Structures are given as C-alpha cells and as structure tokens.
Short mmCIF file of C-alpha atoms in Angstrom, two decimals:
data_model
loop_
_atom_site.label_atom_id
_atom_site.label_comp_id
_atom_site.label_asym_id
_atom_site.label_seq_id
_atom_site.Cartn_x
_atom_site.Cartn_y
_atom_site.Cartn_z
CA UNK A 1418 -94.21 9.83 -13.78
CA UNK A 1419 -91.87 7.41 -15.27
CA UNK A 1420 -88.15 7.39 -15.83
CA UNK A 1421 -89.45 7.44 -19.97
CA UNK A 1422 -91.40 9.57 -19.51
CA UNK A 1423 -88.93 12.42 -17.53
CA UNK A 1424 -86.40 11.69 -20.08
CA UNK A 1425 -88.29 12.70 -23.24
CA UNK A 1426 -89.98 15.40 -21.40
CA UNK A 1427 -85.86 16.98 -20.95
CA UNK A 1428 -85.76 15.74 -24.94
CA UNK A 1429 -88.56 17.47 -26.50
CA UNK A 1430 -90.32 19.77 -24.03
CA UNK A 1431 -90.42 23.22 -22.97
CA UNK A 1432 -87.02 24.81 -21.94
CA UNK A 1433 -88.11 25.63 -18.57
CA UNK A 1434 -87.93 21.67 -18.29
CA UNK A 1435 -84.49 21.68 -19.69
CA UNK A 1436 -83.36 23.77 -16.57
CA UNK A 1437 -85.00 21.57 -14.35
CA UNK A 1438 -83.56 18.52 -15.05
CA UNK A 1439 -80.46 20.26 -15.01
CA UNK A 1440 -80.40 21.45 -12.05
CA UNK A 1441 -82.00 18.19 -10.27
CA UNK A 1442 -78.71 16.23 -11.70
CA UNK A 1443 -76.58 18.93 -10.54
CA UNK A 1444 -77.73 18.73 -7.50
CA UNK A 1445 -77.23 14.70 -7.35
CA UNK A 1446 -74.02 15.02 -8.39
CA UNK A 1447 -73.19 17.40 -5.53
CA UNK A 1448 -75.11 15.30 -3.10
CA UNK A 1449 -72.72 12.33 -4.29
CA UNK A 1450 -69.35 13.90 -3.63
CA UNK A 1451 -70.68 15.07 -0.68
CA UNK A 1452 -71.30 11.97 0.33
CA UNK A 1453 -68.21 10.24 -0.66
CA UNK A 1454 -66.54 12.76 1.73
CA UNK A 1455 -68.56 12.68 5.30
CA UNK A 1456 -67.87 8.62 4.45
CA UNK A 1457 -64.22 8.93 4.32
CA UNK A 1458 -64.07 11.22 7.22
CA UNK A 1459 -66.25 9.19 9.29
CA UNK A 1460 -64.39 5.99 8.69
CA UNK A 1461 -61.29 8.34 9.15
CA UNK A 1462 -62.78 8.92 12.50
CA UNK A 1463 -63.98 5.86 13.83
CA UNK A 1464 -60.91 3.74 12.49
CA UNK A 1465 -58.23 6.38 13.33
CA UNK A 1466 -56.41 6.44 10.10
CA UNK A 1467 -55.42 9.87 8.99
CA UNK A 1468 -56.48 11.40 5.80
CA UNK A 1469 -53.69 12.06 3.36
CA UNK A 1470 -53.45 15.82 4.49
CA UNK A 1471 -53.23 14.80 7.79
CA UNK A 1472 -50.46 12.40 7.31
CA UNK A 1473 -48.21 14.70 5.41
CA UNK A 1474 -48.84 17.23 7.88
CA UNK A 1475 -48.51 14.56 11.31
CA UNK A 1476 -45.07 13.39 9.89
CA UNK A 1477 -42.22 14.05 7.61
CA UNK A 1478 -41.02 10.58 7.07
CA UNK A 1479 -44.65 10.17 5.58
CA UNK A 1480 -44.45 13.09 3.12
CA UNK A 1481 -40.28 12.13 2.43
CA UNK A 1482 -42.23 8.43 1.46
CA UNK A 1483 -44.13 9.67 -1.09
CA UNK A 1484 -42.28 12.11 -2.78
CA UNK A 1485 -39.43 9.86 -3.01
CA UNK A 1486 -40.90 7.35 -5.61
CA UNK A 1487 -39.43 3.46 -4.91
CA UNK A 1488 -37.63 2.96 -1.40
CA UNK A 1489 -34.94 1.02 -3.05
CA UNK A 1490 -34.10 4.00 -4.55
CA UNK A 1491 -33.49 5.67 -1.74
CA UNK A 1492 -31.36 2.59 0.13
CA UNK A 1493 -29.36 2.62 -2.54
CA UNK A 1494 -28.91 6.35 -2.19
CA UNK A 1495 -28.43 5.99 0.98
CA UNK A 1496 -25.56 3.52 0.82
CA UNK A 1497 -24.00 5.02 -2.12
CA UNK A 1498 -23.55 8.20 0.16
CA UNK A 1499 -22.72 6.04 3.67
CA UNK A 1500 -20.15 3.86 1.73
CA UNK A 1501 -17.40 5.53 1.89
CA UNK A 1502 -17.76 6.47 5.76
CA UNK A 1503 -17.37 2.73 6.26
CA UNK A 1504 -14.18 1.18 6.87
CA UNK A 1505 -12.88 -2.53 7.24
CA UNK A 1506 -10.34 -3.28 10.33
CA UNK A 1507 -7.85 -5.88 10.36
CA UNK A 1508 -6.66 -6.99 13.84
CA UNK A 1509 -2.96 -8.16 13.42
CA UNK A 1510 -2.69 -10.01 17.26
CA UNK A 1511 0.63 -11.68 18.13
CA UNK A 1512 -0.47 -15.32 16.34
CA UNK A 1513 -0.96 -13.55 12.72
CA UNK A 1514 2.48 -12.49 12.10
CA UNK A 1515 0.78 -9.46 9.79
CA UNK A 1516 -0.86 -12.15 7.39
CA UNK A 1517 -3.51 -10.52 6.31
CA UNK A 1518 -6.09 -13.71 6.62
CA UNK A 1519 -4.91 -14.45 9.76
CA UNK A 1520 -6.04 -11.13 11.28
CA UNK A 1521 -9.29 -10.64 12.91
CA UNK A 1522 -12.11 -8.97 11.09
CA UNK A 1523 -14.66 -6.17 12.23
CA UNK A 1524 -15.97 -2.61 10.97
CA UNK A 1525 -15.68 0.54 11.72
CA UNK A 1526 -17.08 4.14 11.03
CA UNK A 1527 -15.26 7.32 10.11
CA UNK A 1528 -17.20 10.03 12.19
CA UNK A 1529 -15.04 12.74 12.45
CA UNK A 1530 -12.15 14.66 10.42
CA UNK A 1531 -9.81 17.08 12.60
CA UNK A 1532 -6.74 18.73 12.15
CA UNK A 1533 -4.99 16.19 9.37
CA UNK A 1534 -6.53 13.21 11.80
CA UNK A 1535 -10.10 10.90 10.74
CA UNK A 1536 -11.24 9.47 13.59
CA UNK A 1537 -13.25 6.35 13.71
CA UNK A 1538 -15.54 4.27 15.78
CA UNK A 1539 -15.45 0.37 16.53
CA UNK A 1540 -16.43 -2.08 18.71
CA UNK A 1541 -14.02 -2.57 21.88
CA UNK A 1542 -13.85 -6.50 20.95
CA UNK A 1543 -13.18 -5.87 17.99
CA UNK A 1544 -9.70 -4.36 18.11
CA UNK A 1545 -9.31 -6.79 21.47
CA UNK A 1546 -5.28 -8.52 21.88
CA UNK A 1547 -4.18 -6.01 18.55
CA UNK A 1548 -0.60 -5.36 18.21
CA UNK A 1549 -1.20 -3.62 14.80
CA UNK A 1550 -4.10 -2.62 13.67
CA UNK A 1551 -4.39 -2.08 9.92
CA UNK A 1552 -7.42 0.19 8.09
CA UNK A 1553 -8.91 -0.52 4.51
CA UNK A 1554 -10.63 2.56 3.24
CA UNK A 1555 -13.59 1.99 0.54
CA UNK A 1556 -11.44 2.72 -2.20
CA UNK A 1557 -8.98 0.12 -0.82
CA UNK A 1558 -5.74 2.19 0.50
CA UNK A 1559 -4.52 0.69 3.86
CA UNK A 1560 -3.18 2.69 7.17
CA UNK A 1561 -2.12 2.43 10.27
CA UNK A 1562 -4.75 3.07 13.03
CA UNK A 1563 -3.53 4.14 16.93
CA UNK A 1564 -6.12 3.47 20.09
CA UNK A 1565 -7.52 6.69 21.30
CA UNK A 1566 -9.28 5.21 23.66
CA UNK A 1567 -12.08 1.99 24.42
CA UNK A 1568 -14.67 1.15 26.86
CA UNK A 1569 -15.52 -2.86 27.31
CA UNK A 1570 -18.43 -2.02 29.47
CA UNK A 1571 -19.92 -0.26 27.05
CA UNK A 1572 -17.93 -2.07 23.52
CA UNK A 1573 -17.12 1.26 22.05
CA UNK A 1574 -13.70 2.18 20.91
CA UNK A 1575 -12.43 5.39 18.93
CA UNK A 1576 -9.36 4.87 16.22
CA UNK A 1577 -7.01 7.82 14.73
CA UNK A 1578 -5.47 7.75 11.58
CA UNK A 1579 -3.94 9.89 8.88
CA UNK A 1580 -7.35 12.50 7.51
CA UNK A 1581 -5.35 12.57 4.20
CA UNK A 1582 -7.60 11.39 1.49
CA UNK A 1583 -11.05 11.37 3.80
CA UNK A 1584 -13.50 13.11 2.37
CA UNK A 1585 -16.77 11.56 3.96
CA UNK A 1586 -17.71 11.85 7.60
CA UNK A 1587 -20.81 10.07 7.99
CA UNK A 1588 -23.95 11.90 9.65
CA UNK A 1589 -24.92 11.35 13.04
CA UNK A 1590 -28.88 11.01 13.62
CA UNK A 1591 -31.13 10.51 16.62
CA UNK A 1592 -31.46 7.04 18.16
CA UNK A 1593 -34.44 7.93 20.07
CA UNK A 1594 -36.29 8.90 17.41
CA UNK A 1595 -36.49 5.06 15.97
CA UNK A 1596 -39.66 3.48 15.32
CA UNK A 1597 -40.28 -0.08 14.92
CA UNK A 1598 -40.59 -1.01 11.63
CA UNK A 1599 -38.41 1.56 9.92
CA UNK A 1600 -36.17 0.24 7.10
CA UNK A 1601 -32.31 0.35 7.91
CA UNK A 1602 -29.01 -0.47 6.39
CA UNK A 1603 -26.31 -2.27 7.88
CA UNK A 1604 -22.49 -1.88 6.04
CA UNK A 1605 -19.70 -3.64 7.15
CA UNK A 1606 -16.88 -6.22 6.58
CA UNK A 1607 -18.53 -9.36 7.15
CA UNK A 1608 -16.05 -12.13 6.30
CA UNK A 1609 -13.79 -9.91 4.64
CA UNK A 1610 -15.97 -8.64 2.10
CA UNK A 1611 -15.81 -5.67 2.71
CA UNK A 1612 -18.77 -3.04 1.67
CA UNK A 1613 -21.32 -5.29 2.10
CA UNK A 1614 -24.60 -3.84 2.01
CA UNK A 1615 -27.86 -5.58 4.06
CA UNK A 1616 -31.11 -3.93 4.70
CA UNK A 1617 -33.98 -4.56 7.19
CA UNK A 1618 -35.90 -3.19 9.71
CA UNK A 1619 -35.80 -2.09 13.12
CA UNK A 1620 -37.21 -4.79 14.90
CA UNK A 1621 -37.19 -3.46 18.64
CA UNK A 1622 -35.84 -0.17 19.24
CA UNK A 1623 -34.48 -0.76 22.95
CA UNK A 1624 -34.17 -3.91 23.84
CA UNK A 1625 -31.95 -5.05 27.25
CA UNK A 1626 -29.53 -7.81 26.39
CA UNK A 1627 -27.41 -9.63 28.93
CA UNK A 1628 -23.68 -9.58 27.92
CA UNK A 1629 -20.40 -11.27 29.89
CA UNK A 1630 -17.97 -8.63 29.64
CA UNK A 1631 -14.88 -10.92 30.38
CA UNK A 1632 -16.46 -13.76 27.99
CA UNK A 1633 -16.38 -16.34 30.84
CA UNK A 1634 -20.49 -17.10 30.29
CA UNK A 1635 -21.58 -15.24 33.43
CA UNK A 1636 -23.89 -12.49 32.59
CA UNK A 1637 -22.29 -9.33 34.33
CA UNK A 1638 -23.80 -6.50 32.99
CA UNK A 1639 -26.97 -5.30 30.16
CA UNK A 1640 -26.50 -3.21 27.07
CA UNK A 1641 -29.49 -1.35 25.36
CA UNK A 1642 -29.30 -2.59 21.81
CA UNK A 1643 -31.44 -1.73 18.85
CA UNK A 1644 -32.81 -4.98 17.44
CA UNK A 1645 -32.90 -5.59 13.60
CA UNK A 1646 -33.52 -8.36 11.70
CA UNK A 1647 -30.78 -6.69 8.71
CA UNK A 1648 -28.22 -9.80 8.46
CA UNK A 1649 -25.14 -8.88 10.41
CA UNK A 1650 -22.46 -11.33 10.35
CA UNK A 1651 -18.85 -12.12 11.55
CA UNK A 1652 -16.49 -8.86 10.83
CA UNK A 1653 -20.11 -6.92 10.54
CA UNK A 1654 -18.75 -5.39 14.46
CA UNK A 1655 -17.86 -2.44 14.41
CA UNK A 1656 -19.98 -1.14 11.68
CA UNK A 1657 -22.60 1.26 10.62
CA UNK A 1658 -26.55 0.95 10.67
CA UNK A 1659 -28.31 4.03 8.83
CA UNK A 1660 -31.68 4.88 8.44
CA UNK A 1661 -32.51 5.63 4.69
CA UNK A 1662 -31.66 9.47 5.00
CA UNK A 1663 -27.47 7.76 5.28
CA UNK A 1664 -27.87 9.42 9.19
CA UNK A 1665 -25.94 6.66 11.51
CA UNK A 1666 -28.59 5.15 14.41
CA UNK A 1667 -26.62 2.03 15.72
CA UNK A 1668 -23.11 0.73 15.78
CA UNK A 1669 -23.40 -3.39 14.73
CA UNK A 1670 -22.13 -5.12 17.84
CA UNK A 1671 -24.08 -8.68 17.49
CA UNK A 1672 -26.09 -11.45 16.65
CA UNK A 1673 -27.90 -14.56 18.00
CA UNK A 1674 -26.40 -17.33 16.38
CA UNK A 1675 -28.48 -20.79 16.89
CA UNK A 1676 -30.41 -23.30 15.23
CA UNK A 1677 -33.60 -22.06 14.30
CA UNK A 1678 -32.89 -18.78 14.50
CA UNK A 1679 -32.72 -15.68 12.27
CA UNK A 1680 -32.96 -12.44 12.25
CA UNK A 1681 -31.65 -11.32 15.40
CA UNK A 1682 -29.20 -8.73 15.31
CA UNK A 1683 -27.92 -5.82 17.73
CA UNK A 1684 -26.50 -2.39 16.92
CA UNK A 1685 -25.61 -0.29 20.15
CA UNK A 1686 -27.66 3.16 19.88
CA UNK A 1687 -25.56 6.16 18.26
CA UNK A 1688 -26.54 8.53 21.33
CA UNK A 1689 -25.34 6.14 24.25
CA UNK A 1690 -22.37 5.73 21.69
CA UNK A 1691 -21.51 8.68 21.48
CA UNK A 1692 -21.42 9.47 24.91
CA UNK A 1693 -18.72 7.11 25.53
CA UNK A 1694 -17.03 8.50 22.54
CA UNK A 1695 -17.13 11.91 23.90
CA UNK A 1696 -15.16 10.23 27.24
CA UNK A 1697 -12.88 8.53 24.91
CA UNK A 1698 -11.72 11.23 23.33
CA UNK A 1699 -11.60 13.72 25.99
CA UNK A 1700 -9.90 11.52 28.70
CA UNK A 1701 -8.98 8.42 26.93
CA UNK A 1702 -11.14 6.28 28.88
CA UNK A 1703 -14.78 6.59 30.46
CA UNK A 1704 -15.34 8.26 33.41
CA UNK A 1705 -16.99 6.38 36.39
CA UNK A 1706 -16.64 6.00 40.05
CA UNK A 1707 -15.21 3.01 40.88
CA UNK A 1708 -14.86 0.54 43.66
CA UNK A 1709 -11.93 -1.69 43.15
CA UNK A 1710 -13.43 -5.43 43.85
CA UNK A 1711 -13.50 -7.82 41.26
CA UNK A 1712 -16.04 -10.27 42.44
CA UNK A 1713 -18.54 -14.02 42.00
CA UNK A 1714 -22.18 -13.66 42.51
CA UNK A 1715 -23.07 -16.15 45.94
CA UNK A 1716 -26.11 -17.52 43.53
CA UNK A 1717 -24.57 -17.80 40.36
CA UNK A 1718 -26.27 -20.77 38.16
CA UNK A 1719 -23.78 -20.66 35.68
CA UNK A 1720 -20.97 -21.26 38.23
CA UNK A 1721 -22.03 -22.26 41.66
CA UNK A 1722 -20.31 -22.66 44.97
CA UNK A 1723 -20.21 -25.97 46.09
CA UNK A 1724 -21.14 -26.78 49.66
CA UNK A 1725 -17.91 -26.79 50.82
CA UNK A 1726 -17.15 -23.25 50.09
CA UNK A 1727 -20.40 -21.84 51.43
CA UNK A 1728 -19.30 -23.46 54.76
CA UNK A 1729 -15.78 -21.93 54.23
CA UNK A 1730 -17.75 -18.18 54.31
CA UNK A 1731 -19.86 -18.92 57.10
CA UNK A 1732 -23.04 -17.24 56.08
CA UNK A 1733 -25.97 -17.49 57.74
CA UNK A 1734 -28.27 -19.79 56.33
CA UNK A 1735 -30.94 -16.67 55.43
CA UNK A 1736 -28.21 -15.18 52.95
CA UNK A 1737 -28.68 -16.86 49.92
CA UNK A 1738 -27.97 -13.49 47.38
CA UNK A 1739 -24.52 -10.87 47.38
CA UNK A 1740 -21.25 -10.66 45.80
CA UNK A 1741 -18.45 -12.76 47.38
CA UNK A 1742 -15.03 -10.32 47.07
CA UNK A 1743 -12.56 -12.24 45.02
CA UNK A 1744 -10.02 -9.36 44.81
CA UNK A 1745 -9.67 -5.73 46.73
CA UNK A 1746 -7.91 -2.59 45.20
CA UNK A 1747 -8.10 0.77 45.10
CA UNK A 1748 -10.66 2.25 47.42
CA UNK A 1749 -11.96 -1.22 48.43
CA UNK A 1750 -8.61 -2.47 49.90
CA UNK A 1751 -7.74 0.64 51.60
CA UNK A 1752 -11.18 0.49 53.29
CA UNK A 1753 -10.26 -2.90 54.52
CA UNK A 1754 -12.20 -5.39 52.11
CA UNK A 1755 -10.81 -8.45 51.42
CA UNK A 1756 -10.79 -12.37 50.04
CA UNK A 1757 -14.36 -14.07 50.47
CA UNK A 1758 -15.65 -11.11 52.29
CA UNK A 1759 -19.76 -11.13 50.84
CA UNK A 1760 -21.50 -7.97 50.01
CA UNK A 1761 -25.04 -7.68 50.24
CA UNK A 1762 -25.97 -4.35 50.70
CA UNK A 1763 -24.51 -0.70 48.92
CA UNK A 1764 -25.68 2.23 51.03
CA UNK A 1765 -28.72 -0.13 52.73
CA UNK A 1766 -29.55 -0.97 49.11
CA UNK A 1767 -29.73 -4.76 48.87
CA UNK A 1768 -27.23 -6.02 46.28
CA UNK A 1769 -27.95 -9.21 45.03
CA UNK A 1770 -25.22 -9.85 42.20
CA UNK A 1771 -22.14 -8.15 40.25
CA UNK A 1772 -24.76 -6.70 37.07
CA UNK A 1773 -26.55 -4.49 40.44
CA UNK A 1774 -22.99 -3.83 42.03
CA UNK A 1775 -22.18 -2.02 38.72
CA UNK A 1776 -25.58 -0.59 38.34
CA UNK A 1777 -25.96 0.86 41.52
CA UNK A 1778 -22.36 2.56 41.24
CA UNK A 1779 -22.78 3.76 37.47
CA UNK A 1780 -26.61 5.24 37.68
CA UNK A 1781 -26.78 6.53 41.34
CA UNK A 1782 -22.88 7.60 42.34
CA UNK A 1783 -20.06 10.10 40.85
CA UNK A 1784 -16.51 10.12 41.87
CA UNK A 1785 -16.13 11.35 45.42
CA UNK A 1786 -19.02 10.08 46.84
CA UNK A 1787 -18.50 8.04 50.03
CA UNK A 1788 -20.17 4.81 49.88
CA UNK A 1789 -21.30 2.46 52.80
CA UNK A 1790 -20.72 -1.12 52.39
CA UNK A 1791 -22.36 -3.69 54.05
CA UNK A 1792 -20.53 -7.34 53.83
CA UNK A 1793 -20.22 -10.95 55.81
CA UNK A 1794 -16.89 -11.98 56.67
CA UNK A 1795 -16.37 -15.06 58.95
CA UNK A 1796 -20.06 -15.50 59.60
CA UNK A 1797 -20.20 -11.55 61.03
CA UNK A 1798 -22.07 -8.73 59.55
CA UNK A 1799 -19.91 -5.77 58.83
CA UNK A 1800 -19.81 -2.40 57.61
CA UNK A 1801 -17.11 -0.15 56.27
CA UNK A 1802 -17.60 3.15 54.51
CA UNK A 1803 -15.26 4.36 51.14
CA UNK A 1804 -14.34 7.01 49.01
CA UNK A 1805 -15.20 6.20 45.30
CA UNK A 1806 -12.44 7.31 42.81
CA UNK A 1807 -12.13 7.74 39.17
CA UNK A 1808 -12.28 4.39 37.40
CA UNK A 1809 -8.53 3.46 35.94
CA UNK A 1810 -8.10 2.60 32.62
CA UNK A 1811 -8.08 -1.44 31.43
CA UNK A 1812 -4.10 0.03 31.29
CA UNK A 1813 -3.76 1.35 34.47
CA UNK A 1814 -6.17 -1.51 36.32
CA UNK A 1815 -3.30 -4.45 34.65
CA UNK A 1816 -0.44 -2.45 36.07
CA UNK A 1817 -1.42 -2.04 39.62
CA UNK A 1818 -2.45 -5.99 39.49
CA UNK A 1819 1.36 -6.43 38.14
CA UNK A 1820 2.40 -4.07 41.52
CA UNK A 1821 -0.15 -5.97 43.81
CA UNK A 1822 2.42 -9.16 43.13
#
C-alpha cells in the first residue's frame, strides 16, 4: 500500500486503524532515540571520549568548568582574591643609597601570619647583596623586611615583617597535581608595576633546567621548574603562580630571554618550595650533608683547562671526566684533600662533574655518613674516607674562608 493511501486510511477509517498507526509511530520514535543513544555510546567507546556523566563524575575540575559559566570570570576571581597575598620587594644594595628606583625589583608571597609576624616567600636572587630590604603591600604601605633564612641551591628565601594590617595568607595547593594545559595566573612586580596580572597555561609541568648557581655560566646544578608560557618579566621573581581556584602552584623564578623566543617561563613547584621553607624557618638554612670542596669540572666546555694545566695534574691520559679540588674545608681538608687533587669517584660511584658531586651527596647521603673518596693527585690514584657534616650557612661558609686567611 502506498504512503497516500496509509495516511487517509489513519484520516477517515475505522478506529482500530487509528491505534495502529499510533502505535507504529510510537514505536519509530522509540526506535530513533534508541538509536541516537547506542551511537553516542559506541563512538564514546571506540573514540574514548567520556559521556557528560562520566566526565563530571571522572573529574572535578570538569564539573567546577561548567558550573562556573566564563573562565575569565573565574581568573579574575581568582586574582581579585590572590592580590593582596602578593607583595612587591625593593632591594636597597650599597650602590642605591635607599632611592627607591635604584633598588632592585622582585616579588614575593605572604604565606603565613604568626604571632604579630607575616611571613613571606621570595626568590634567593632576588633579595641577593640587600642591605635594606623594603616591602610594598597591595594597598601600598611600606615595611621593613628581616632574612629568616635563604637557600641559593634551591632560590627560595623566607622574609618577616610586622603581621599588622595582613589580612590575606594566600592558599597553598598541590604541585603534583598539575596538568598540562591548565590555565594559571602569574602576579608580580614586573618593572615596578606592581600587581600585574598575566595568565597562561602550564606548558610542562616538570621540566629539568640547568642553572649556574654562582652566575659564572657554568651549569652546576638542575632545578625542576614548572613551565608556562604566562609572561613573566624582570621584578616578576619572587612571585606567585595560581591555578584559577587562587591555590599557589609555583613561585616565578625565570624566563628565556632571546630572539625568537616567547613564552618560556619557570615557576619553582610550591611542594619542593615549601620544603626548603620548612628548613628555613626551622633552622635558618637547609639542611644537607656537606663536603667542603669548592671545585672545576676536568671537561668543562664552558671553561676548559688548557694543556698546560692538564700536564700540571698529571692524569693519566684515560681520565678525561672528575672534579679538580680548587679549595678544601670542613670535612674535606681535615681528611687531607687539597689544591688540584681530581675526584672521580664518590663511594665507587663514578663522578664525572660538580652538578653529580652535589647530586650524589644531596639524594643518596645524610649528615654523618662516612663517605669514600676516590681522587688523582700527582699522577697517583688515591683514596681517603670522611665524615659528612651539616652544611654551614652562605654566613657561616664566608667566615671560615675569612679564618682560612
């Protein structure tokens, strides 16, 4: 029969017809959803996406997404809230005579209120040479900061001033629960204007970056840096990156500044900082076991040895990797070490430059440990075993250098 011919059957015929067509679209209609649904779940399956249920159930950031309406409400909720946390930090060193704008610039974060005190983290370069060290709140008063403590290896410094007036602490989140791609928010003082709000995303959430801890262009050691392509500029040190809930992840340390290149910022996770905040404020310093040699890596392309001083050492023409001994103290002088002796090996490790000295002492020793050293001097292989000690403070390592002479 045709489709004419069904229709004015449902039109004009008997009622028992009525119910049948009825039902027959009914049942097509049904059919139809039904459908529509085994196709989304099998393209749900075979592609992997979630289903909307599933997401909001899978994650919280997804369902906190889509309640909240437009994400730029929420950044600027975020930095409306963060704001005030945020402080500027004006390095008076001996060449700026307390003019304000001839002070270094850099950032810092108000994490903690105690007994009449705010306390506040920075960057250790930032507050580098100071002989004053003036704070600018958010709402503009100025005070006097003291140096609870700082750590170069790790750039983290903790400042006390006077709590009265502080009302916002920021909140501390969870570095290791980052994702690439999340939006955050850096605030700082970049170029003396301070409050300055960027925003990006995180564009690696642990990336390894080679860093010269005396700035003398020889790579001596590697921080673990979130990566972010937020802008974060001169005087930005020292200050806050949030994720859009206002909960600090990163403390802004630095950039890659080069032709061509954008984008490439580094904040130093909030739960490595806050381990060497935890040091700082506890003992003043952080604790490690320490060696006492300050030394030059034998292969070192940014500063080689010329021919004439390999010959001076002696080697043997097979050692072409260890650290040549430049200066003995503490435990390393008492255990006999000395000028141009060259380590190679740390407990039958094989040491190959100053970055796996340090790494090899920080991740595998504690204070107390004995440690075997194996070293050339004068052509000879030697070994010599030493007690590790407590690492001085940068204080306490200039005034036994002042008692060496």
């Amino acid at each position: 029969m045709s489709e004419g011919g069904s229709l004015r059957r449902w039109r004009g015929g008997p009622r028992k017809h009525q119910r049948r067509v009825l039902s027959t679209l009914q049942v097509s209609l049904i059919s139809s959803v039904l459908s529509a649904v085994v196709a989304v779940l099998l393209f749900s399956f075979i592609t992997g996406l979630p289903t909307s249920s599933t997401r909001h159930a899978a994650t919280g950031s997804a369902v906190l997404l889509s309640d909240a309406g437009d994400p730029y409400d929420r950044i600027t909720s975020a930095a409306a809230k963060v704001a005030p946390a945020v402080v500027s930090i004006l390095n008076h060193g001996e060449l700026s005579e307390g003019d304000p704008e001839q002070a270094a610039l850099g950032s810092g974060v108000i994490f903690k209120k105690e007994k009449g005190k705010a306390f506040i983290i920075t960057n250790t370069h930032v507050i580098s040479g100071a002989s004053d060290l003036e704070i600018v709140t958010s709402d503009g008063a100025s005070r006097k900061a003291e140096i609870v403590g700082q750590d170069s290896i790790n750039d983290i410094a903790v400042l006390e001033i006077d709590g009265q007036g502080i009302d916002t602490v920021i909140e501390l989140g969870d570095s290791k629960k980052l994702r690439a791609g999340e939006t955050v928010i850096a605030v700082g003082n970049p170029l003396g204007l301070g409050g300055t709000l960027t925003s990006g995303i995180v564009s690696y959430t642990s990336r390894m970056i080679p860093v010269s801890l005396n700035q003398d262009g020889v790579y001596d050691w590697e921080q673990e840096v979130i990566q972010t392509d937020a802008a974060i500029n001169e005087g930005n040190s020292g200050g806050a990156l949030v994720d859009l809930n206002a909960r600090l992840i990163g403390i802004n340390t630095m950039k890659i500044s080069d032709t061509g290149v954008e984008g490439l910022g580094f904040a130093i996770p909030v739960n490595d900082v806050m381990k060497t905040v935890d040091d700082l404020l506890l003992h003043g310093k952080v604790v490690r076991p320490y060696i006492g040699v300050y030394t030059l890596d034998l292969n070192n392309r940014f500063s080689p040895i010329s021919d004439e001083q390999r010959q001076d050492l002696k080697l043997p023409s097979h050692v072409t990797e260890g650290v040549i001994v430049l200066e003995a103290h503490g435990p390393a002088l008492e255990a006999g070490l000395k000028l141009n002796d060259v380590i190679t090996q740390l407990d039958k490790q094989p040491i190959q430059s100053t970055l796996e000295l340090r790494r090899y002492l920080y991740e595998n020793k504690k204070i107390g440990d004995d440690l075997e050293v194996t070293y050339y001097r004068e052509g000879k292989l030697e070994k010599t075993t030493l007690k590790l000690t407590d690492k001085p403070s940068e204080a306490e390592i200039e005034q036994g250098l002042d008692e060496d002479k």
